[in-house]
Structure formats: C-alpha cells, structure tokens
Amino acid sequence: MDMQSRPPKIMDRVKAVMRVKRYSPRTEKTYCYWIRYFIRYHGVRHPASMGPSEVQAFLEHLAVERYVAAAKQNQALNALVFLYRHILDMPLGDIGTFSRAKRPRRLPVVLSHEEVMRVLNQLSGPMNLMATLMYGSLPAVCLPALEAQIGVG
C-alpha cells in the first residue's frame, strides 16, 4: 500500500477537523494531549474499539487516582466527546456516573479595617472621596440583605 492510499492517522484527522472547525491552536494541543492520554491509559487500543465504559473509567481515573482539577477533567471529557462525535462518528451518549473532580471552594478576600485604612490613606483627591464613600456606605447597603439572609431583624 503506498502512502497516498493509506487513511490518515487518527491524530492527523483530529487536527485536520479541528482546523476546519476553527478551533484555537491551544484547544487543538489540549484535546490531542487528552486523546493520547486516553489511548495510552487503555493500553494503546484504538478508540473505535472502546466506548462509554472506557471513557467513564478514564474520567474516574483522572479524579480518583490522578487528583486532577475539575477543569482538567472537563477538558478531557470534551476532548473525548469531540473525538467520538466528529472523528469516529460514534457519539458517546450517556457515559454513566463517574467521580467528579472536586471544585475548590473559593472564599472571598476580605480586608481588615486596618488594611482598608492603609489603602484609603494611599489615595488622594477624588479617588479618596469615592473610595471612602463606597467603604462607608457598604454596611448600609449590605447589612439589610445579610440580616434578611440569616433571619435577623
């Protein structure tokens, strides 16, 4: 078989379709990474010989054994959905339940009174006036909502 009659390799097809669909180069690189990782994780089996249960096992592996962030697990899922839908023409459908990576709980940054005063002391003129008014009116705006939320008042 000569080179021209050989079908393109799967990763070449992924890249070609992503370029036609105008995906960003960074997305292309990321999707290719996750597709290669998926194939290696399953012993270099061709993705066409696998399906939802292998995708589920891979995503579970990422969350439970590799402790990836939720965003990384979602990237991997999106890459595999792309592969199966647009390259293999085998939509995954329902892949069942799998352990989701934990999303970190983001706490708001709250400055102490002293820290706020240091910031305000660095400002002058109209900026100082605006910041002082905003800082001074914050309790009047926020306290009623907070009291209603916790059932006080």
Short mmCIF file of N, CA and C in Angstrom, two decimals:
data_model
loop_
_atom_site.label_atom_id
_atom_site.label_comp_id
_atom_site.label_asym_id
_atom_site.label_seq_id
_atom_site.Cartn_x
_atom_site.Cartn_y
_atom_site.Cartn_z
N MET A 1 0.86 -1.18 0.00
CA MET A 1 0.00 0.00 0.00
C MET A 1 0.89 1.24 0.00
N ASP A 2 0.68 2.16 -0.91
CA ASP A 2 1.51 3.37 -0.94
C ASP A 2 0.97 4.41 0.03
N MET A 3 1.74 5.46 0.25
CA MET A 3 1.40 6.48 1.25
C MET A 3 0.11 7.22 0.93
N GLN A 4 -0.21 7.39 -0.36
CA GLN A 4 -1.39 8.18 -0.70
C GLN A 4 -2.69 7.43 -0.47
N SER A 5 -2.67 6.11 -0.50
CA SER A 5 -3.91 5.37 -0.31
C SER A 5 -4.15 4.98 1.14
N ARG A 6 -3.17 5.20 2.00
CA ARG A 6 -3.30 4.87 3.42
C ARG A 6 -4.18 5.93 4.09
N PRO A 7 -5.17 5.51 4.88
CA PRO A 7 -6.00 6.50 5.56
C PRO A 7 -5.17 7.28 6.58
N PRO A 8 -5.52 8.55 6.80
CA PRO A 8 -4.74 9.35 7.75
C PRO A 8 -4.87 8.79 9.17
N LYS A 9 -3.81 8.97 9.94
CA LYS A 9 -3.83 8.52 11.32
C LYS A 9 -4.86 9.33 12.10
N ILE A 10 -5.31 8.75 13.19
CA ILE A 10 -6.41 9.37 13.94
C ILE A 10 -6.05 10.76 14.45
N MET A 11 -4.83 10.95 14.93
CA MET A 11 -4.46 12.27 15.46
C MET A 11 -4.35 13.30 14.33
N ASP A 12 -3.94 12.86 13.15
CA ASP A 12 -3.92 13.77 12.00
C ASP A 12 -5.34 14.18 11.63
N ARG A 13 -6.27 13.25 11.73
CA ARG A 13 -7.67 13.56 11.45
C ARG A 13 -8.23 14.52 12.49
N VAL A 14 -7.88 14.30 13.76
CA VAL A 14 -8.33 15.20 14.83
C VAL A 14 -7.87 16.63 14.52
N LYS A 15 -6.59 16.77 14.22
CA LYS A 15 -6.04 18.11 13.94
C LYS A 15 -6.69 18.74 12.72
N ALA A 16 -6.89 17.95 11.67
CA ALA A 16 -7.48 18.49 10.44
C ALA A 16 -8.91 18.97 10.68
N VAL A 17 -9.70 18.19 11.39
CA VAL A 17 -11.09 18.57 11.66
C VAL A 17 -11.14 19.79 12.57
N MET A 18 -10.26 19.84 13.56
CA MET A 18 -10.25 20.99 14.46
C MET A 18 -9.89 22.27 13.71
N ARG A 19 -8.99 22.16 12.75
CA ARG A 19 -8.61 23.34 11.96
C ARG A 19 -9.75 23.79 11.06
N VAL A 20 -10.45 22.83 10.46
CA VAL A 20 -11.60 23.17 9.61
C VAL A 20 -12.67 23.86 10.45
N LYS A 21 -12.86 23.39 11.68
CA LYS A 21 -13.87 23.97 12.57
C LYS A 21 -13.35 25.22 13.29
N ARG A 22 -12.12 25.62 12.98
CA ARG A 22 -11.51 26.85 13.50
C ARG A 22 -11.35 26.85 15.03
N TYR A 23 -10.99 25.70 15.57
CA TYR A 23 -10.63 25.64 16.99
C TYR A 23 -9.29 26.34 17.16
N SER A 24 -9.06 26.89 18.33
CA SER A 24 -7.79 27.58 18.57
C SER A 24 -6.65 26.55 18.63
N PRO A 25 -5.44 26.98 18.29
CA PRO A 25 -4.28 26.07 18.38
C PRO A 25 -4.09 25.50 19.79
N ARG A 26 -4.38 26.30 20.79
CA ARG A 26 -4.24 25.83 22.17
C ARG A 26 -5.26 24.72 22.48
N THR A 27 -6.49 24.87 22.00
CA THR A 27 -7.51 23.84 22.20
C THR A 27 -7.10 22.57 21.46
N GLU A 28 -6.58 22.73 20.26
CA GLU A 28 -6.11 21.58 19.48
C GLU A 28 -5.04 20.82 20.26
N LYS A 29 -4.08 21.54 20.79
CA LYS A 29 -3.00 20.91 21.56
C LYS A 29 -3.54 20.20 22.79
N THR A 30 -4.46 20.85 23.49
CA THR A 30 -5.04 20.28 24.71
C THR A 30 -5.84 19.03 24.40
N TYR A 31 -6.71 19.10 23.39
CA TYR A 31 -7.52 17.94 23.02
C TYR A 31 -6.63 16.77 22.59
N CYS A 32 -5.60 17.04 21.80
CA CYS A 32 -4.69 15.98 21.36
C CYS A 32 -3.99 15.33 22.56
N TYR A 33 -3.61 16.15 23.54
CA TYR A 33 -2.98 15.62 24.75
C TYR A 33 -3.92 14.62 25.44
N TRP A 34 -5.18 15.04 25.67
CA TRP A 34 -6.11 14.18 26.39
C TRP A 34 -6.48 12.93 25.59
N ILE A 35 -6.58 13.05 24.28
CA ILE A 35 -6.89 11.87 23.45
C ILE A 35 -5.73 10.87 23.51
N ARG A 36 -4.49 11.36 23.41
CA ARG A 36 -3.33 10.47 23.52
C ARG A 36 -3.27 9.81 24.90
N TYR A 37 -3.53 10.59 25.93
CA TYR A 37 -3.51 10.07 27.30
C TYR A 37 -4.57 8.96 27.43
N PHE A 38 -5.76 9.18 26.92
CA PHE A 38 -6.84 8.20 26.95
C PHE A 38 -6.42 6.90 26.25
N ILE A 39 -5.82 7.03 25.07
CA ILE A 39 -5.38 5.86 24.30
C ILE A 39 -4.30 5.10 25.07
N ARG A 40 -3.32 5.81 25.61
CA ARG A 40 -2.26 5.16 26.39
C ARG A 40 -2.81 4.51 27.66
N TYR A 41 -3.74 5.18 28.32
CA TYR A 41 -4.33 4.64 29.55
C TYR A 41 -4.97 3.28 29.29
N HIS A 42 -5.56 3.12 28.13
CA HIS A 42 -6.23 1.86 27.80
C HIS A 42 -5.35 0.94 26.96
N GLY A 43 -4.04 1.02 27.15
CA GLY A 43 -3.13 0.07 26.52
C GLY A 43 -2.97 0.23 25.02
N VAL A 44 -3.03 1.45 24.54
CA VAL A 44 -2.84 1.80 23.13
C VAL A 44 -3.88 1.10 22.24
N ARG A 45 -5.08 0.95 22.76
CA ARG A 45 -6.19 0.43 21.95
C ARG A 45 -6.74 1.55 21.09
N HIS A 46 -7.24 1.20 19.92
CA HIS A 46 -7.84 2.21 19.05
C HIS A 46 -9.15 2.67 19.69
N PRO A 47 -9.41 3.96 19.72
CA PRO A 47 -10.64 4.47 20.34
C PRO A 47 -11.92 3.88 19.74
N ALA A 48 -11.90 3.49 18.47
CA ALA A 48 -13.09 2.91 17.85
C ALA A 48 -13.47 1.58 18.50
N SER A 49 -12.49 0.92 19.14
CA SER A 49 -12.77 -0.35 19.81
C SER A 49 -13.23 -0.15 21.25
N MET A 50 -13.32 1.11 21.66
CA MET A 50 -13.75 1.43 23.02
C MET A 50 -15.03 2.24 22.97
N GLY A 51 -15.62 2.47 24.13
CA GLY A 51 -16.86 3.23 24.17
C GLY A 51 -17.07 3.92 25.49
N PRO A 52 -18.34 4.14 25.85
CA PRO A 52 -18.66 4.89 27.07
C PRO A 52 -18.04 4.33 28.34
N SER A 53 -17.97 3.01 28.47
CA SER A 53 -17.44 2.45 29.72
C SER A 53 -15.95 2.76 29.88
N GLU A 54 -15.20 2.78 28.78
CA GLU A 54 -13.79 3.13 28.85
C GLU A 54 -13.60 4.62 29.13
N VAL A 55 -14.46 5.43 28.56
CA VAL A 55 -14.40 6.88 28.84
C VAL A 55 -14.69 7.12 30.31
N GLN A 56 -15.72 6.45 30.81
CA GLN A 56 -16.08 6.58 32.22
C GLN A 56 -14.92 6.15 33.12
N ALA A 57 -14.28 5.03 32.81
CA ALA A 57 -13.15 4.55 33.61
C ALA A 57 -11.99 5.54 33.58
N PHE A 58 -11.74 6.13 32.42
CA PHE A 58 -10.66 7.11 32.29
C PHE A 58 -10.93 8.35 33.12
N LEU A 59 -12.15 8.87 33.04
CA LEU A 59 -12.51 10.07 33.81
C LEU A 59 -12.45 9.78 35.31
N GLU A 60 -12.88 8.60 35.69
CA GLU A 60 -12.80 8.18 37.10
C GLU A 60 -11.33 8.14 37.54
N HIS A 61 -10.48 7.59 36.70
CA HIS A 61 -9.04 7.52 36.99
C HIS A 61 -8.46 8.92 37.22
N LEU A 62 -8.85 9.87 36.37
CA LEU A 62 -8.33 11.23 36.50
C LEU A 62 -8.70 11.84 37.84
N ALA A 63 -9.95 11.64 38.27
CA ALA A 63 -10.42 12.25 39.51
C ALA A 63 -9.90 11.53 40.75
N VAL A 64 -9.93 10.20 40.73
CA VAL A 64 -9.64 9.43 41.94
C VAL A 64 -8.15 9.15 42.12
N GLU A 65 -7.47 8.80 41.04
CA GLU A 65 -6.06 8.42 41.16
C GLU A 65 -5.09 9.55 40.84
N ARG A 66 -5.46 10.40 39.91
CA ARG A 66 -4.56 11.48 39.49
C ARG A 66 -4.87 12.81 40.18
N TYR A 67 -6.03 12.91 40.84
CA TYR A 67 -6.45 14.12 41.56
C TYR A 67 -6.40 15.37 40.68
N VAL A 68 -6.85 15.24 39.43
CA VAL A 68 -6.84 16.42 38.56
C VAL A 68 -7.93 17.39 39.01
N ALA A 69 -7.75 18.64 38.65
CA ALA A 69 -8.76 19.66 38.94
C ALA A 69 -9.99 19.41 38.07
N ALA A 70 -11.12 19.93 38.51
CA ALA A 70 -12.37 19.75 37.78
C ALA A 70 -12.26 20.26 36.35
N ALA A 71 -11.58 21.38 36.16
CA ALA A 71 -11.43 21.95 34.81
C ALA A 71 -10.67 20.99 33.90
N LYS A 72 -9.66 20.31 34.43
CA LYS A 72 -8.89 19.36 33.63
C LYS A 72 -9.73 18.14 33.27
N GLN A 73 -10.52 17.67 34.22
CA GLN A 73 -11.40 16.54 33.93
C GLN A 73 -12.41 16.92 32.85
N ASN A 74 -12.94 18.13 32.92
CA ASN A 74 -13.88 18.60 31.90
C ASN A 74 -13.20 18.73 30.54
N GLN A 75 -11.95 19.18 30.51
CA GLN A 75 -11.20 19.24 29.25
C GLN A 75 -11.10 17.85 28.63
N ALA A 76 -10.74 16.88 29.46
CA ALA A 76 -10.59 15.51 28.97
C ALA A 76 -11.92 15.00 28.42
N LEU A 77 -13.00 15.24 29.15
CA LEU A 77 -14.32 14.81 28.68
C LEU A 77 -14.67 15.47 27.35
N ASN A 78 -14.46 16.77 27.23
CA ASN A 78 -14.77 17.48 25.99
C ASN A 78 -13.93 16.97 24.83
N ALA A 79 -12.66 16.67 25.09
CA ALA A 79 -11.79 16.14 24.03
C ALA A 79 -12.31 14.80 23.54
N LEU A 80 -12.74 13.95 24.46
CA LEU A 80 -13.22 12.62 24.06
C LEU A 80 -14.58 12.70 23.37
N VAL A 81 -15.43 13.60 23.82
CA VAL A 81 -16.71 13.81 23.13
C VAL A 81 -16.44 14.26 21.70
N PHE A 82 -15.50 15.18 21.53
CA PHE A 82 -15.12 15.65 20.19
C PHE A 82 -14.63 14.47 19.34
N LEU A 83 -13.73 13.68 19.89
CA LEU A 83 -13.16 12.53 19.18
C LEU A 83 -14.26 11.58 18.69
N TYR A 84 -15.14 11.20 19.60
CA TYR A 84 -16.15 10.21 19.24
C TYR A 84 -17.23 10.80 18.32
N ARG A 85 -17.58 12.05 18.52
CA ARG A 85 -18.64 12.65 17.71
C ARG A 85 -18.15 13.05 16.32
N HIS A 86 -17.01 13.75 16.26
CA HIS A 86 -16.58 14.35 14.99
C HIS A 86 -15.56 13.53 14.21
N ILE A 87 -14.84 12.66 14.86
CA ILE A 87 -13.80 11.89 14.17
C ILE A 87 -14.26 10.46 13.91
N LEU A 88 -14.77 9.81 14.94
CA LEU A 88 -15.17 8.41 14.80
C LEU A 88 -16.63 8.25 14.41
N ASP A 89 -17.40 9.33 14.45
CA ASP A 89 -18.83 9.29 14.15
C ASP A 89 -19.54 8.23 14.99
N MET A 90 -19.17 8.20 16.28
CA MET A 90 -19.75 7.27 17.25
C MET A 90 -20.10 8.06 18.51
N PRO A 91 -21.16 8.88 18.49
CA PRO A 91 -21.47 9.67 19.68
C PRO A 91 -21.51 8.80 20.94
N LEU A 92 -20.95 9.33 22.02
CA LEU A 92 -20.85 8.56 23.26
C LEU A 92 -22.19 8.32 23.94
N GLY A 93 -23.10 9.26 23.81
CA GLY A 93 -24.36 9.13 24.54
C GLY A 93 -24.12 9.25 26.03
N ASP A 94 -24.85 8.48 26.81
CA ASP A 94 -24.73 8.53 28.27
C ASP A 94 -23.53 7.70 28.70
N ILE A 95 -22.57 8.35 29.33
CA ILE A 95 -21.40 7.60 29.80
C ILE A 95 -21.55 7.15 31.25
N GLY A 96 -22.72 7.37 31.81
CA GLY A 96 -22.97 6.93 33.18
C GLY A 96 -22.38 7.88 34.20
N THR A 97 -22.38 7.42 35.43
CA THR A 97 -21.86 8.27 36.51
C THR A 97 -20.39 7.95 36.75
N PHE A 98 -19.66 8.96 37.12
CA PHE A 98 -18.25 8.80 37.45
C PHE A 98 -17.91 9.85 38.49
N SER A 99 -16.84 9.61 39.22
CA SER A 99 -16.42 10.56 40.25
C SER A 99 -15.99 11.85 39.59
N ARG A 100 -16.59 12.93 40.02
CA ARG A 100 -16.23 14.24 39.50
C ARG A 100 -15.10 14.80 40.35
N ALA A 101 -14.17 15.45 39.69
CA ALA A 101 -13.09 16.12 40.41
C ALA A 101 -13.70 17.22 41.27
N LYS A 102 -13.13 17.43 42.41
CA LYS A 102 -13.65 18.43 43.34
C LYS A 102 -13.30 19.83 42.86
N ARG A 103 -14.28 20.71 42.90
CA ARG A 103 -14.02 22.12 42.60
C ARG A 103 -13.64 22.80 43.91
N PRO A 104 -12.54 23.53 43.91
CA PRO A 104 -12.14 24.19 45.16
C PRO A 104 -13.17 25.24 45.56
N ARG A 105 -13.40 25.32 46.84
CA ARG A 105 -14.32 26.32 47.35
C ARG A 105 -13.58 27.64 47.45
N ARG A 106 -14.07 28.62 46.76
CA ARG A 106 -13.37 29.91 46.73
C ARG A 106 -13.99 30.85 47.75
N LEU A 107 -13.18 31.23 48.70
CA LEU A 107 -13.64 32.16 49.72
C LEU A 107 -13.28 33.58 49.29
N PRO A 108 -14.15 34.52 49.57
CA PRO A 108 -13.84 35.90 49.18
C PRO A 108 -12.71 36.46 50.04
N VAL A 109 -11.96 37.35 49.45
CA VAL A 109 -10.89 38.03 50.18
C VAL A 109 -11.52 39.22 50.89
N VAL A 110 -11.35 39.25 52.19
CA VAL A 110 -11.91 40.34 52.99
C VAL A 110 -10.76 41.04 53.70
N LEU A 111 -10.67 42.33 53.49
CA LEU A 111 -9.62 43.11 54.14
C LEU A 111 -10.05 43.50 55.55
N SER A 112 -9.08 43.53 56.45
CA SER A 112 -9.37 44.01 57.80
C SER A 112 -9.57 45.52 57.75
N HIS A 113 -10.10 46.08 58.83
CA HIS A 113 -10.31 47.52 58.91
C HIS A 113 -8.98 48.26 58.73
N GLU A 114 -7.93 47.75 59.36
CA GLU A 114 -6.61 48.38 59.25
C GLU A 114 -6.10 48.36 57.81
N GLU A 115 -6.30 47.24 57.12
CA GLU A 115 -5.86 47.14 55.72
C GLU A 115 -6.62 48.12 54.83
N VAL A 116 -7.92 48.25 55.07
CA VAL A 116 -8.72 49.20 54.29
C VAL A 116 -8.23 50.62 54.55
N MET A 117 -7.95 50.94 55.81
CA MET A 117 -7.49 52.28 56.14
C MET A 117 -6.14 52.58 55.46
N ARG A 118 -5.26 51.58 55.39
CA ARG A 118 -3.97 51.78 54.71
C ARG A 118 -4.18 52.06 53.22
N VAL A 119 -5.13 51.37 52.61
CA VAL A 119 -5.43 51.62 51.19
C VAL A 119 -5.99 53.02 51.02
N LEU A 120 -6.97 53.37 51.85
CA LEU A 120 -7.59 54.70 51.74
C LEU A 120 -6.57 55.81 51.96
N ASN A 121 -5.62 55.60 52.86
CA ASN A 121 -4.60 56.62 53.14
C ASN A 121 -3.64 56.82 51.96
N GLN A 122 -3.57 55.87 51.06
CA GLN A 122 -2.72 55.99 49.88
C GLN A 122 -3.40 56.78 48.75
N LEU A 123 -4.70 56.98 48.88
CA LEU A 123 -5.45 57.69 47.84
C LEU A 123 -5.57 59.17 48.19
N SER A 124 -5.75 59.98 47.16
CA SER A 124 -5.95 61.41 47.42
C SER A 124 -6.96 61.96 46.43
N GLY A 125 -7.48 63.12 46.75
CA GLY A 125 -8.41 63.81 45.86
C GLY A 125 -9.70 63.03 45.63
N PRO A 126 -10.21 63.07 44.41
CA PRO A 126 -11.49 62.42 44.10
C PRO A 126 -11.47 60.91 44.33
N MET A 127 -10.32 60.28 44.11
CA MET A 127 -10.23 58.83 44.32
C MET A 127 -10.44 58.49 45.79
N ASN A 128 -9.85 59.29 46.67
CA ASN A 128 -10.03 59.07 48.10
C ASN A 128 -11.49 59.27 48.49
N LEU A 129 -12.10 60.31 47.95
CA LEU A 129 -13.50 60.59 48.25
C LEU A 129 -14.39 59.44 47.80
N MET A 130 -14.20 58.98 46.57
CA MET A 130 -15.04 57.87 46.06
C MET A 130 -14.84 56.60 46.88
N ALA A 131 -13.59 56.25 47.16
CA ALA A 131 -13.32 55.03 47.91
C ALA A 131 -13.86 55.12 49.33
N THR A 132 -13.71 56.29 49.96
CA THR A 132 -14.22 56.48 51.33
C THR A 132 -15.74 56.37 51.36
N LEU A 133 -16.40 56.98 50.38
CA LEU A 133 -17.86 56.89 50.32
C LEU A 133 -18.32 55.45 50.10
N MET A 134 -17.63 54.75 49.20
CA MET A 134 -18.00 53.36 48.94
C MET A 134 -17.79 52.50 50.18
N TYR A 135 -16.67 52.67 50.84
CA TYR A 135 -16.37 51.89 52.02
C TYR A 135 -17.36 52.23 53.15
N GLY A 136 -17.68 53.51 53.30
CA GLY A 136 -18.59 53.93 54.36
C GLY A 136 -20.03 53.52 54.12
N SER A 137 -20.44 53.42 52.86
CA SER A 137 -21.84 53.07 52.58
C SER A 137 -22.05 51.57 52.46
N LEU A 138 -20.99 50.81 52.42
CA LEU A 138 -21.12 49.37 52.26
C LEU A 138 -21.99 48.73 53.33
N PRO A 139 -21.80 49.03 54.62
CA PRO A 139 -22.67 48.41 55.63
C PRO A 139 -24.15 48.75 55.42
N ALA A 140 -24.44 49.98 55.01
CA ALA A 140 -25.84 50.37 54.82
C ALA A 140 -26.48 49.60 53.68
N VAL A 141 -25.69 49.25 52.69
CA VAL A 141 -26.21 48.52 51.53
C VAL A 141 -26.27 47.02 51.81
N CYS A 142 -25.24 46.49 52.43
CA CYS A 142 -25.12 45.04 52.59
C CYS A 142 -25.78 44.48 53.84
N LEU A 143 -25.81 45.24 54.93
CA LEU A 143 -26.35 44.70 56.17
C LEU A 143 -27.81 44.27 56.08
N PRO A 144 -28.71 45.06 55.47
CA PRO A 144 -30.10 44.59 55.39
C PRO A 144 -30.22 43.26 54.64
N ALA A 145 -29.47 43.10 53.58
CA ALA A 145 -29.52 41.84 52.82
C ALA A 145 -28.97 40.70 53.65
N LEU A 146 -27.88 40.94 54.37
CA LEU A 146 -27.28 39.92 55.21
C LEU A 146 -28.22 39.54 56.35
N GLU A 147 -28.83 40.54 56.98
CA GLU A 147 -29.76 40.26 58.07
C GLU A 147 -30.95 39.44 57.58
N ALA A 148 -31.46 39.76 56.40
CA ALA A 148 -32.58 39.01 55.85
C ALA A 148 -32.16 37.57 55.56
N GLN A 149 -30.93 37.40 55.11
CA GLN A 149 -30.44 36.07 54.76
C GLN A 149 -30.30 35.18 55.99
N ILE A 150 -29.85 35.75 57.11
CA ILE A 150 -29.65 34.93 58.30
C ILE A 150 -30.83 35.00 59.26
N GLY A 151 -31.86 35.76 58.90
CA GLY A 151 -33.08 35.80 59.69
C GLY A 151 -33.03 36.69 60.91
N VAL A 152 -32.24 37.75 60.87
CA VAL A 152 -32.14 38.70 61.98
C VAL A 152 -32.91 39.95 61.61
N GLY A 153 -33.59 40.56 62.56
CA GLY A 153 -34.23 41.85 62.32
C GLY A 153 -35.60 41.82 61.84
#
